[in-house]
Coordinates of C-alpha atoms in Angstrom, one line a residue:
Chain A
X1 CA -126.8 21.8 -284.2
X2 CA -125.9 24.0 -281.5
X3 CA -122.7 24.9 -279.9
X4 CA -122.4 23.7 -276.4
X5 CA -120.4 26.2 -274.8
X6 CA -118.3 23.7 -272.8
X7 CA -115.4 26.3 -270.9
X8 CA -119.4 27.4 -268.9
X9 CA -120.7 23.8 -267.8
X10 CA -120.0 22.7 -264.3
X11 CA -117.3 20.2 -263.3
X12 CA -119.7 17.7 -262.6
X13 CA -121.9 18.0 -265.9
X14 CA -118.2 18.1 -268.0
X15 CA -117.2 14.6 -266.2
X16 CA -121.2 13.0 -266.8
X17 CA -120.4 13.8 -270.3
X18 CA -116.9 12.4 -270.7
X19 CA -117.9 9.4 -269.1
X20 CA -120.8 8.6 -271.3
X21 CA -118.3 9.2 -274.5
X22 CA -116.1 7.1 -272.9
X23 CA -119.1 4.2 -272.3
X24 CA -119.9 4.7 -276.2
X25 CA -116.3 4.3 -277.0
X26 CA -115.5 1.1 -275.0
X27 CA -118.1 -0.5 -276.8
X28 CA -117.3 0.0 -280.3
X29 CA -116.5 -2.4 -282.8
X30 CA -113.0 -3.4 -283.2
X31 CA -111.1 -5.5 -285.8
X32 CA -107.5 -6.5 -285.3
X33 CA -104.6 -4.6 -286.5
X34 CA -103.3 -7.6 -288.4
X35 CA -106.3 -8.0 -290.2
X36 CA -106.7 -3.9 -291.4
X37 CA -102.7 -3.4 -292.1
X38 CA -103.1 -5.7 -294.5
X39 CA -106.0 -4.1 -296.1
X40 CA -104.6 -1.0 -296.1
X41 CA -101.2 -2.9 -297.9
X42 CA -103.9 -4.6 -300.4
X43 CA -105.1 -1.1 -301.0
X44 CA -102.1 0.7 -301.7
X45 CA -100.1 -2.0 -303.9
X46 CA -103.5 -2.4 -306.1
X47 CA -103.2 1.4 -306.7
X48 CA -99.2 2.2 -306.2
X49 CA -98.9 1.5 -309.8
X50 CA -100.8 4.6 -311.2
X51 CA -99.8 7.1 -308.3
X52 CA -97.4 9.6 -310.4
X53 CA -95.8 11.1 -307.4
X54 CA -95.1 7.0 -306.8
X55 CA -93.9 5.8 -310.2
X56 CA -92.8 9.1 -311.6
X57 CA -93.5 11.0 -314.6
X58 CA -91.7 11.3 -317.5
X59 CA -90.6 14.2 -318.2
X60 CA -92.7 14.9 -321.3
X61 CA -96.1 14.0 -319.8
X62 CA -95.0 15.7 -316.8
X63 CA -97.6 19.1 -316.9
X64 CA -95.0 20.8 -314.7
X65 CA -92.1 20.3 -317.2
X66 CA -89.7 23.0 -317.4
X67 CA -90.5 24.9 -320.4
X68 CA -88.0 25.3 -322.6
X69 CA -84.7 22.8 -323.5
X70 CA -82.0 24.8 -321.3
X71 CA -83.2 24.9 -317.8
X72 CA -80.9 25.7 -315.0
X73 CA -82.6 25.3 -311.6
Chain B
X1 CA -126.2 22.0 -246.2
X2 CA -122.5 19.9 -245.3
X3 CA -124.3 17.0 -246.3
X4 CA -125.4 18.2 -249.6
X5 CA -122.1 19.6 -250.1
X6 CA -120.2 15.6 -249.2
X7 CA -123.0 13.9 -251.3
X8 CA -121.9 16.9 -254.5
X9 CA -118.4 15.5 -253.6
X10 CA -119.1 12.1 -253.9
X11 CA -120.9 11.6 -256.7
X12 CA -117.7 14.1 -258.7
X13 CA -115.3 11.5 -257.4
X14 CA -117.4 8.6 -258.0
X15 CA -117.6 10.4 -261.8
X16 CA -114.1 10.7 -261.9
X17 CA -113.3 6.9 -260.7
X18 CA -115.7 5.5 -263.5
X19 CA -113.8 8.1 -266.0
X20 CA -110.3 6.6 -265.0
X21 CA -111.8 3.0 -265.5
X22 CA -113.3 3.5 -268.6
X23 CA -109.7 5.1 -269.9
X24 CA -108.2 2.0 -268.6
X25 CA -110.8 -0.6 -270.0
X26 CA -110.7 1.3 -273.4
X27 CA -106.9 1.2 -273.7
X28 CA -107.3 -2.9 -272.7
X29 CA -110.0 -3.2 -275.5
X30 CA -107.6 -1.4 -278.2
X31 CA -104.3 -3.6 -276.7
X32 CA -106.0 -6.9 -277.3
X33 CA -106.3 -6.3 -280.7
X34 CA -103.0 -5.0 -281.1
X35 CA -101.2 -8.1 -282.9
X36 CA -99.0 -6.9 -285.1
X37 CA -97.2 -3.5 -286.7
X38 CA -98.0 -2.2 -289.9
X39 CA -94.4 -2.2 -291.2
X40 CA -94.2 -5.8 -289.9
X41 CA -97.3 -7.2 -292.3
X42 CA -95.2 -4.8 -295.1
X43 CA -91.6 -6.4 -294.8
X44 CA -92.2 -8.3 -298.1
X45 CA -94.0 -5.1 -299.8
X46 CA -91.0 -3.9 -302.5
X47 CA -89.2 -0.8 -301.6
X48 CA -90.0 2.5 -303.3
X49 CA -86.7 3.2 -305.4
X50 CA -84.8 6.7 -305.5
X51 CA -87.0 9.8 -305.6
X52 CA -86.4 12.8 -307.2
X53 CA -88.6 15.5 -306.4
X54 CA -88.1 19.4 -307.1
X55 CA -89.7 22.3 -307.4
X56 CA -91.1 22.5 -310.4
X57 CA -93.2 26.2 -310.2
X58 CA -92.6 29.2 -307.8
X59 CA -95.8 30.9 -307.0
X60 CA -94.6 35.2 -305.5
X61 CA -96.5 37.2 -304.8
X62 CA -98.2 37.2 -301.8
X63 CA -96.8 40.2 -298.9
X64 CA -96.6 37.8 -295.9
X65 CA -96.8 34.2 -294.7
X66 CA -98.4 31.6 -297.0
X67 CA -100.9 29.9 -294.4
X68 CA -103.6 27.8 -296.4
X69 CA -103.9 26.5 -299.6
X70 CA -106.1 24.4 -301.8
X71 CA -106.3 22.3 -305.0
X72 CA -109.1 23.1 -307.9
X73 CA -110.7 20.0 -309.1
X74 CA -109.0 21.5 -312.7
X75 CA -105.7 20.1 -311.0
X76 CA -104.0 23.3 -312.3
X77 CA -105.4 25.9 -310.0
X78 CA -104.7 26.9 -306.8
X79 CA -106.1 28.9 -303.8
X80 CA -103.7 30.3 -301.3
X81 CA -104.0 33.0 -298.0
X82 CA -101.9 34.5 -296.3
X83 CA -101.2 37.2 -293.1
X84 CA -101.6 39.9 -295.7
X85 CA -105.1 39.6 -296.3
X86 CA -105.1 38.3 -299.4
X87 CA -106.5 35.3 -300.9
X88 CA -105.0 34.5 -304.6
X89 CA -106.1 32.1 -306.8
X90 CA -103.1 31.2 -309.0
X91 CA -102.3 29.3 -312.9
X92 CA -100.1 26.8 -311.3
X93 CA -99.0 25.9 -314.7
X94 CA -98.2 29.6 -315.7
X95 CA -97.9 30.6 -312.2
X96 CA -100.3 33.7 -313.1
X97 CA -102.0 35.0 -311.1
X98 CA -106.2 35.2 -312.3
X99 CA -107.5 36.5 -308.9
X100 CA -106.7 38.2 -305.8
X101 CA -109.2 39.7 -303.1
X102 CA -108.1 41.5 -300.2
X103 CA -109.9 40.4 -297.0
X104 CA -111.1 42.7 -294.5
X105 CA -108.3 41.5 -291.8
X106 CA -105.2 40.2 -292.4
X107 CA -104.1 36.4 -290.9
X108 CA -106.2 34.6 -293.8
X109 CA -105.6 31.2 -292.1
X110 CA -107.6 29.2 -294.0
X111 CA -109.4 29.0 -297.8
X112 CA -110.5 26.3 -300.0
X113 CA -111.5 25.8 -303.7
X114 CA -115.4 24.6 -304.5
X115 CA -115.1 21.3 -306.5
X116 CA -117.1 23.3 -309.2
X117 CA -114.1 25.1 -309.4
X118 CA -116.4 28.7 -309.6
X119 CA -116.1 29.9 -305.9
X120 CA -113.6 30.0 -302.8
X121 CA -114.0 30.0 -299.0
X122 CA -112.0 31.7 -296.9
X123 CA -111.7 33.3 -293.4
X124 CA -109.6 33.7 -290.6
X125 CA -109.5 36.4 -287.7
X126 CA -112.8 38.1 -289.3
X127 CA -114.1 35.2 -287.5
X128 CA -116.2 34.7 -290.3
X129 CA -116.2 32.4 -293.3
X130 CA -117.3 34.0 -296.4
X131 CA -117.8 32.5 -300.1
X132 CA -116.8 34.3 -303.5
X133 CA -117.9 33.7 -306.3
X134 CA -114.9 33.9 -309.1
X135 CA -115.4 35.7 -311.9
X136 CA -113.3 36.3 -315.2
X137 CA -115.4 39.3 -315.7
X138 CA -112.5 42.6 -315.3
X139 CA -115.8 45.0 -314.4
X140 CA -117.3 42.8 -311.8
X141 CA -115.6 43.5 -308.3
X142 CA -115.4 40.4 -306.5
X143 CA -115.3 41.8 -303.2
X144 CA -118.6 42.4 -304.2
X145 CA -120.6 39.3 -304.1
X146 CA -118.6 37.6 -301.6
X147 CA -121.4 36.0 -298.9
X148 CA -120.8 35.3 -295.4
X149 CA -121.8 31.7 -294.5
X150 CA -120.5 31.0 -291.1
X151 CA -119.9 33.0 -288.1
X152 CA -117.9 31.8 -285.5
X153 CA -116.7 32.5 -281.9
X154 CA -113.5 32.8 -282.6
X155 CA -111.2 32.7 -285.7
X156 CA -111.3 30.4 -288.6
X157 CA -108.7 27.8 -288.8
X158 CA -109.7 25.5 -291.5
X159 CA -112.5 25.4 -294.1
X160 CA -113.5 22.7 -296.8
X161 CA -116.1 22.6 -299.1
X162 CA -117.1 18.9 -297.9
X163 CA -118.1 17.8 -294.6
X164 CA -114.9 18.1 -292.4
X165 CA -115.3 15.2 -289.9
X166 CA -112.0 15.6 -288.3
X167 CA -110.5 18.3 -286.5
X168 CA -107.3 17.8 -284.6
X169 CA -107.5 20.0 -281.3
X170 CA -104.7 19.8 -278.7
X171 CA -103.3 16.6 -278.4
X172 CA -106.7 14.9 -279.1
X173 CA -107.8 13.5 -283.1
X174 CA -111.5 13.7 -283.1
X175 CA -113.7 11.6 -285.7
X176 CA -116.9 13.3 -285.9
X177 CA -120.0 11.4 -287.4
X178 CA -121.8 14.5 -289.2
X179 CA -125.2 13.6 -289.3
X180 CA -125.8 12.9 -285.4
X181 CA -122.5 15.5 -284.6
X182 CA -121.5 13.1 -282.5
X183 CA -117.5 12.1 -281.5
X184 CA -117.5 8.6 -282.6
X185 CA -113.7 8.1 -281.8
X186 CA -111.4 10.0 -280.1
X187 CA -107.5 8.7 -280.4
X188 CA -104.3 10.4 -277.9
X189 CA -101.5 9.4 -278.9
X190 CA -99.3 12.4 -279.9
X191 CA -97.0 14.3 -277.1
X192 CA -98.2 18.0 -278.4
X193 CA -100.8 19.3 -280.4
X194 CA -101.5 18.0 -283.3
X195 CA -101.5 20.6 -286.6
X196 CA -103.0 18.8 -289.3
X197 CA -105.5 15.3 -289.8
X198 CA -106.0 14.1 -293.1
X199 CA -107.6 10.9 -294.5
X200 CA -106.1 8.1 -296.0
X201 CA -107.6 7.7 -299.4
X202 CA -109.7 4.7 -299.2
X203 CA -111.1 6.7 -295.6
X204 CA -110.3 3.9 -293.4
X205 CA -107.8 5.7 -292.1
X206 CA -106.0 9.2 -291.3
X207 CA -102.4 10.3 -290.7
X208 CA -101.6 13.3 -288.3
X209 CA -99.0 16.0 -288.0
X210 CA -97.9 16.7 -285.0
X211 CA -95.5 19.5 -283.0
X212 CA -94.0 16.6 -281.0
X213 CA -92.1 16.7 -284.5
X214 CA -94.2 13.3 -285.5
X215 CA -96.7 11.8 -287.6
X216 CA -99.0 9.0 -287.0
X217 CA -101.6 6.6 -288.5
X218 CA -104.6 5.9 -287.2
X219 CA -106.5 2.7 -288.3
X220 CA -110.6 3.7 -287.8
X221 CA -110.9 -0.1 -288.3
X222 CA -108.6 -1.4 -285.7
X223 CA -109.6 2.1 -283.4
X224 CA -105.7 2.6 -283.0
X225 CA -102.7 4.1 -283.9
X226 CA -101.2 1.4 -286.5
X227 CA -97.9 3.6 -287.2
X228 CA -95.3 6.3 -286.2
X229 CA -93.3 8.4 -288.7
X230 CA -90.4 10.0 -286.5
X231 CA -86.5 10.2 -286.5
X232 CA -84.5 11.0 -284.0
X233 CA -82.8 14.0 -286.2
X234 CA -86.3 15.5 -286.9
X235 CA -87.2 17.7 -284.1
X236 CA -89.3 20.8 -285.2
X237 CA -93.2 20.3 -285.6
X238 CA -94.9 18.5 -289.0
X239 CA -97.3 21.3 -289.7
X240 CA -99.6 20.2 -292.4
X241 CA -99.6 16.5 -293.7
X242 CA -101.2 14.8 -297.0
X243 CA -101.4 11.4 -298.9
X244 CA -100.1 10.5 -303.2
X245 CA -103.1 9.7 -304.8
X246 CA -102.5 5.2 -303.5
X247 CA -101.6 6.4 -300.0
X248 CA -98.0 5.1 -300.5
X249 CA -96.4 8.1 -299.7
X250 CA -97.0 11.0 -296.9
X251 CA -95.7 14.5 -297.6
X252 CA -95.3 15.8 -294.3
X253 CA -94.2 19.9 -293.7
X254 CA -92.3 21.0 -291.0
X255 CA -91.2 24.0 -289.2
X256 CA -87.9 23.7 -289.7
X257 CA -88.7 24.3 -293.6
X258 CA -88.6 21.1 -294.9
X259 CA -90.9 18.9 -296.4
X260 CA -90.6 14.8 -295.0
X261 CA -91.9 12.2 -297.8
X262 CA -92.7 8.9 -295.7
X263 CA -93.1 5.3 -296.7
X264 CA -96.4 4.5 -295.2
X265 CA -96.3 0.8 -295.0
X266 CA -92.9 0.6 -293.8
X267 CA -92.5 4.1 -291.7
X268 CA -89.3 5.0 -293.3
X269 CA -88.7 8.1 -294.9
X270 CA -87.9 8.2 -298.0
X271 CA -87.0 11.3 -299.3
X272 CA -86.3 15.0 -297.5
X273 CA -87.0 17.9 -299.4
X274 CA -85.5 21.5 -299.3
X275 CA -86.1 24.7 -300.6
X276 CA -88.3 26.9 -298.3
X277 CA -86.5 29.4 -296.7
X278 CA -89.0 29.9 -293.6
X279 CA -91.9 26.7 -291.6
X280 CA -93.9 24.9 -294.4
X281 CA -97.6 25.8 -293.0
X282 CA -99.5 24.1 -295.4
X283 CA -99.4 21.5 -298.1
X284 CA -101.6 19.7 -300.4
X285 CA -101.3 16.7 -303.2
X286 CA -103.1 17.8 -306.5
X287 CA -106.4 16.2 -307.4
X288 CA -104.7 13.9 -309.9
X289 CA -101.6 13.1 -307.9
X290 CA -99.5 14.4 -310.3
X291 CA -98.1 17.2 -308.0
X292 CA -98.0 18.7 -304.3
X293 CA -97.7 22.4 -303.4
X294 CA -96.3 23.6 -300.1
X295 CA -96.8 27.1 -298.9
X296 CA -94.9 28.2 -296.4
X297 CA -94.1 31.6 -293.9
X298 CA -91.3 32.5 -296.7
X299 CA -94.5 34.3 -298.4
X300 CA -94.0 31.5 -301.5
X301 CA -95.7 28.3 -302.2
X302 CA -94.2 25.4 -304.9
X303 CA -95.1 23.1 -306.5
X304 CA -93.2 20.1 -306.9
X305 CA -93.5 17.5 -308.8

């Protein structure tokens, strides 16, 4: 796809464009807030249990263990 | 030739009056739908407990700023540039180093790991982004077979080995429908320019870092921002941003060298984490979630875990 070298249009051909992004915009398909924070909650909890960084790691299983039994950090 | 000149005028202001109105009717559209916050349908969601995070691996060696760095599908290695030219591919486990190519420029501002784990991108002021193939093989020079795939106007700021639909540029997020290369969405929101876009795992969604020292959430859904991650005592820039493997948490790095780890659902943070001594410029979870590494201007990168 080309590059359109924007900084070299004309005023009046940059404002033509914005305004037809801005028609394709205003028409697009919304869905309320309510109804996607709580898939977005569905997703996470259904996953929450398995995320590591979420749960935690014991030590043992972690891979980034200290190696070692004395550590000092 | 005044008249032609009046009508020229006309139709620019006539084009700037529909612009305005559009703005308007767009912000109306997204407003109506706003019925509720995120952290509102979350009040009953259990709270994460206490974390405790640390750095678990050191990586030294690069001569200057850390500015990029990228996960191997392995989940142990790592990529990493830097100002000094170089681009390292590190044992995260052993923190060994197994390769290390010196770039014709120095500012190496961005690299990435292919997910068959045999080849890196990278670029940065060389305006170029080139591909090398890695090799364990001591005779083989890598500089070698490196192949140029891109060339670019300017310098290269990020690269990924899948199709990057989002680029943050000024104060503007930009979703970018690859196959038409068309901006499908287009959300402003943030105060200054935003640093770093990444998406929420299930792709619905993505979360921004900001230098008005916030992050946000965009809903692609809802075609707004659903939630703002900010505190009053936070006041430098969140340069790089990234999700735990359920999207529970955000790791957010900041100029004032710390890392931020958010509760998404209910915008609190959660944990602040210390240890770079310069701005965190880049940051990544590991393909498994079982770790993040940071890199940072304080020429290090950690992992933490």
């Amino acid at each position: 796809m080309p590059a359109l070298p924007i900084e070299d249009l004309p005023e009046k051909e940059k404002l033509k464009m914005e305004v037809e992004q801005l028609r394709k915009e205003v028409k697009l398909q919304r869905q309320q807030v309510s109804k996607c924070s709580e898939e977005i909650k569905n997703y996470i909890e259904e996953r929450s249990g398995e995320d590591p960084l979420v749960k935690g790691i014991p030590e043992d299983k972690n891979p980034f263990k200290e190696k070692g039994s004395c550590v000092i950090s | 030739m005044a008249t032609e000149a009046l009508h020229e005028n006309e139709t620019l202001a006539s084009l700037k009056s529909e612009a305005e109105n559009l703005k308007g009717k767009l912000e109306e559209e997204r407003a109506k739908l706003h019925d509720v916050e995120l952290h509102q349908v979350a009040e009953r969601v259990e709270a994460l407990g206490q974390f405790v995070m640390k750095t678990r691996r050191t990586l030294k060696g690069h001569g200057n700023k850390v500015l990029c760095m990228d996960w191997c599908k392995d989940k142990r290695r790592i990529v990493s540039s830097s100002q000094d030219g170089k681009v390292i591919v590190w044992d995260s486990f052993t923190t060994n180093k197994e390769h290390a190519v010196t770039m014709p420029c120095t500012w190496v501002m961005a690299c990435a790991y292919a997910p068959s784990g045999c080849a890196i991108a990278c670029g940065g002021l060389d305006n170029k982004c080139s591909v090398y193939p890695l090799t364990f093989d001591k005779n083989e020079n890598m500089a070698a077979k490196k192949k140029s795939v891109a060339m670019h106007t300017n310098y290269l700021s990020a690269c990924s080995f899948t199709n990057s639909d989002m680029q943050g540029c000024d104060k503007k997020a930009m979703v970018w429908d690859m196959r038409s290369g068309q901006c499908v969405q287009a959300f402003e929101t943030h105060e200054s320019d935003i640093n770093s876009v990444r998406y929420y795992p299930s792709g619905d969604a993505f979360a921004s870092g900001s230098d008005d020292a916030t992050c946000r959430l965009y809903d692609l859904r809802a075609d707004r921002e659903v939630a703002i991650y900010s505190k009053e005592s936070i006041i430098f820039g969140a340069s790089s941003v990234d999700f735990s493997l359920s999207g529970r948490l955000l790791f957010a790095g900041y100029n004032d060298y710390t890392i931020n780890v958010w509760d998404v659902l209910k915008g609190s943070r959660v944990s602040i984490l210390f240890g770079h001594e310069n701005r965190v410029s880049t940051l990544r979870v590991s393909p498994d979630g079982t770790a993040f590494c940071s890199g940072s201007w304080d020429h290090t990168l950690r992992v933490w875990a």
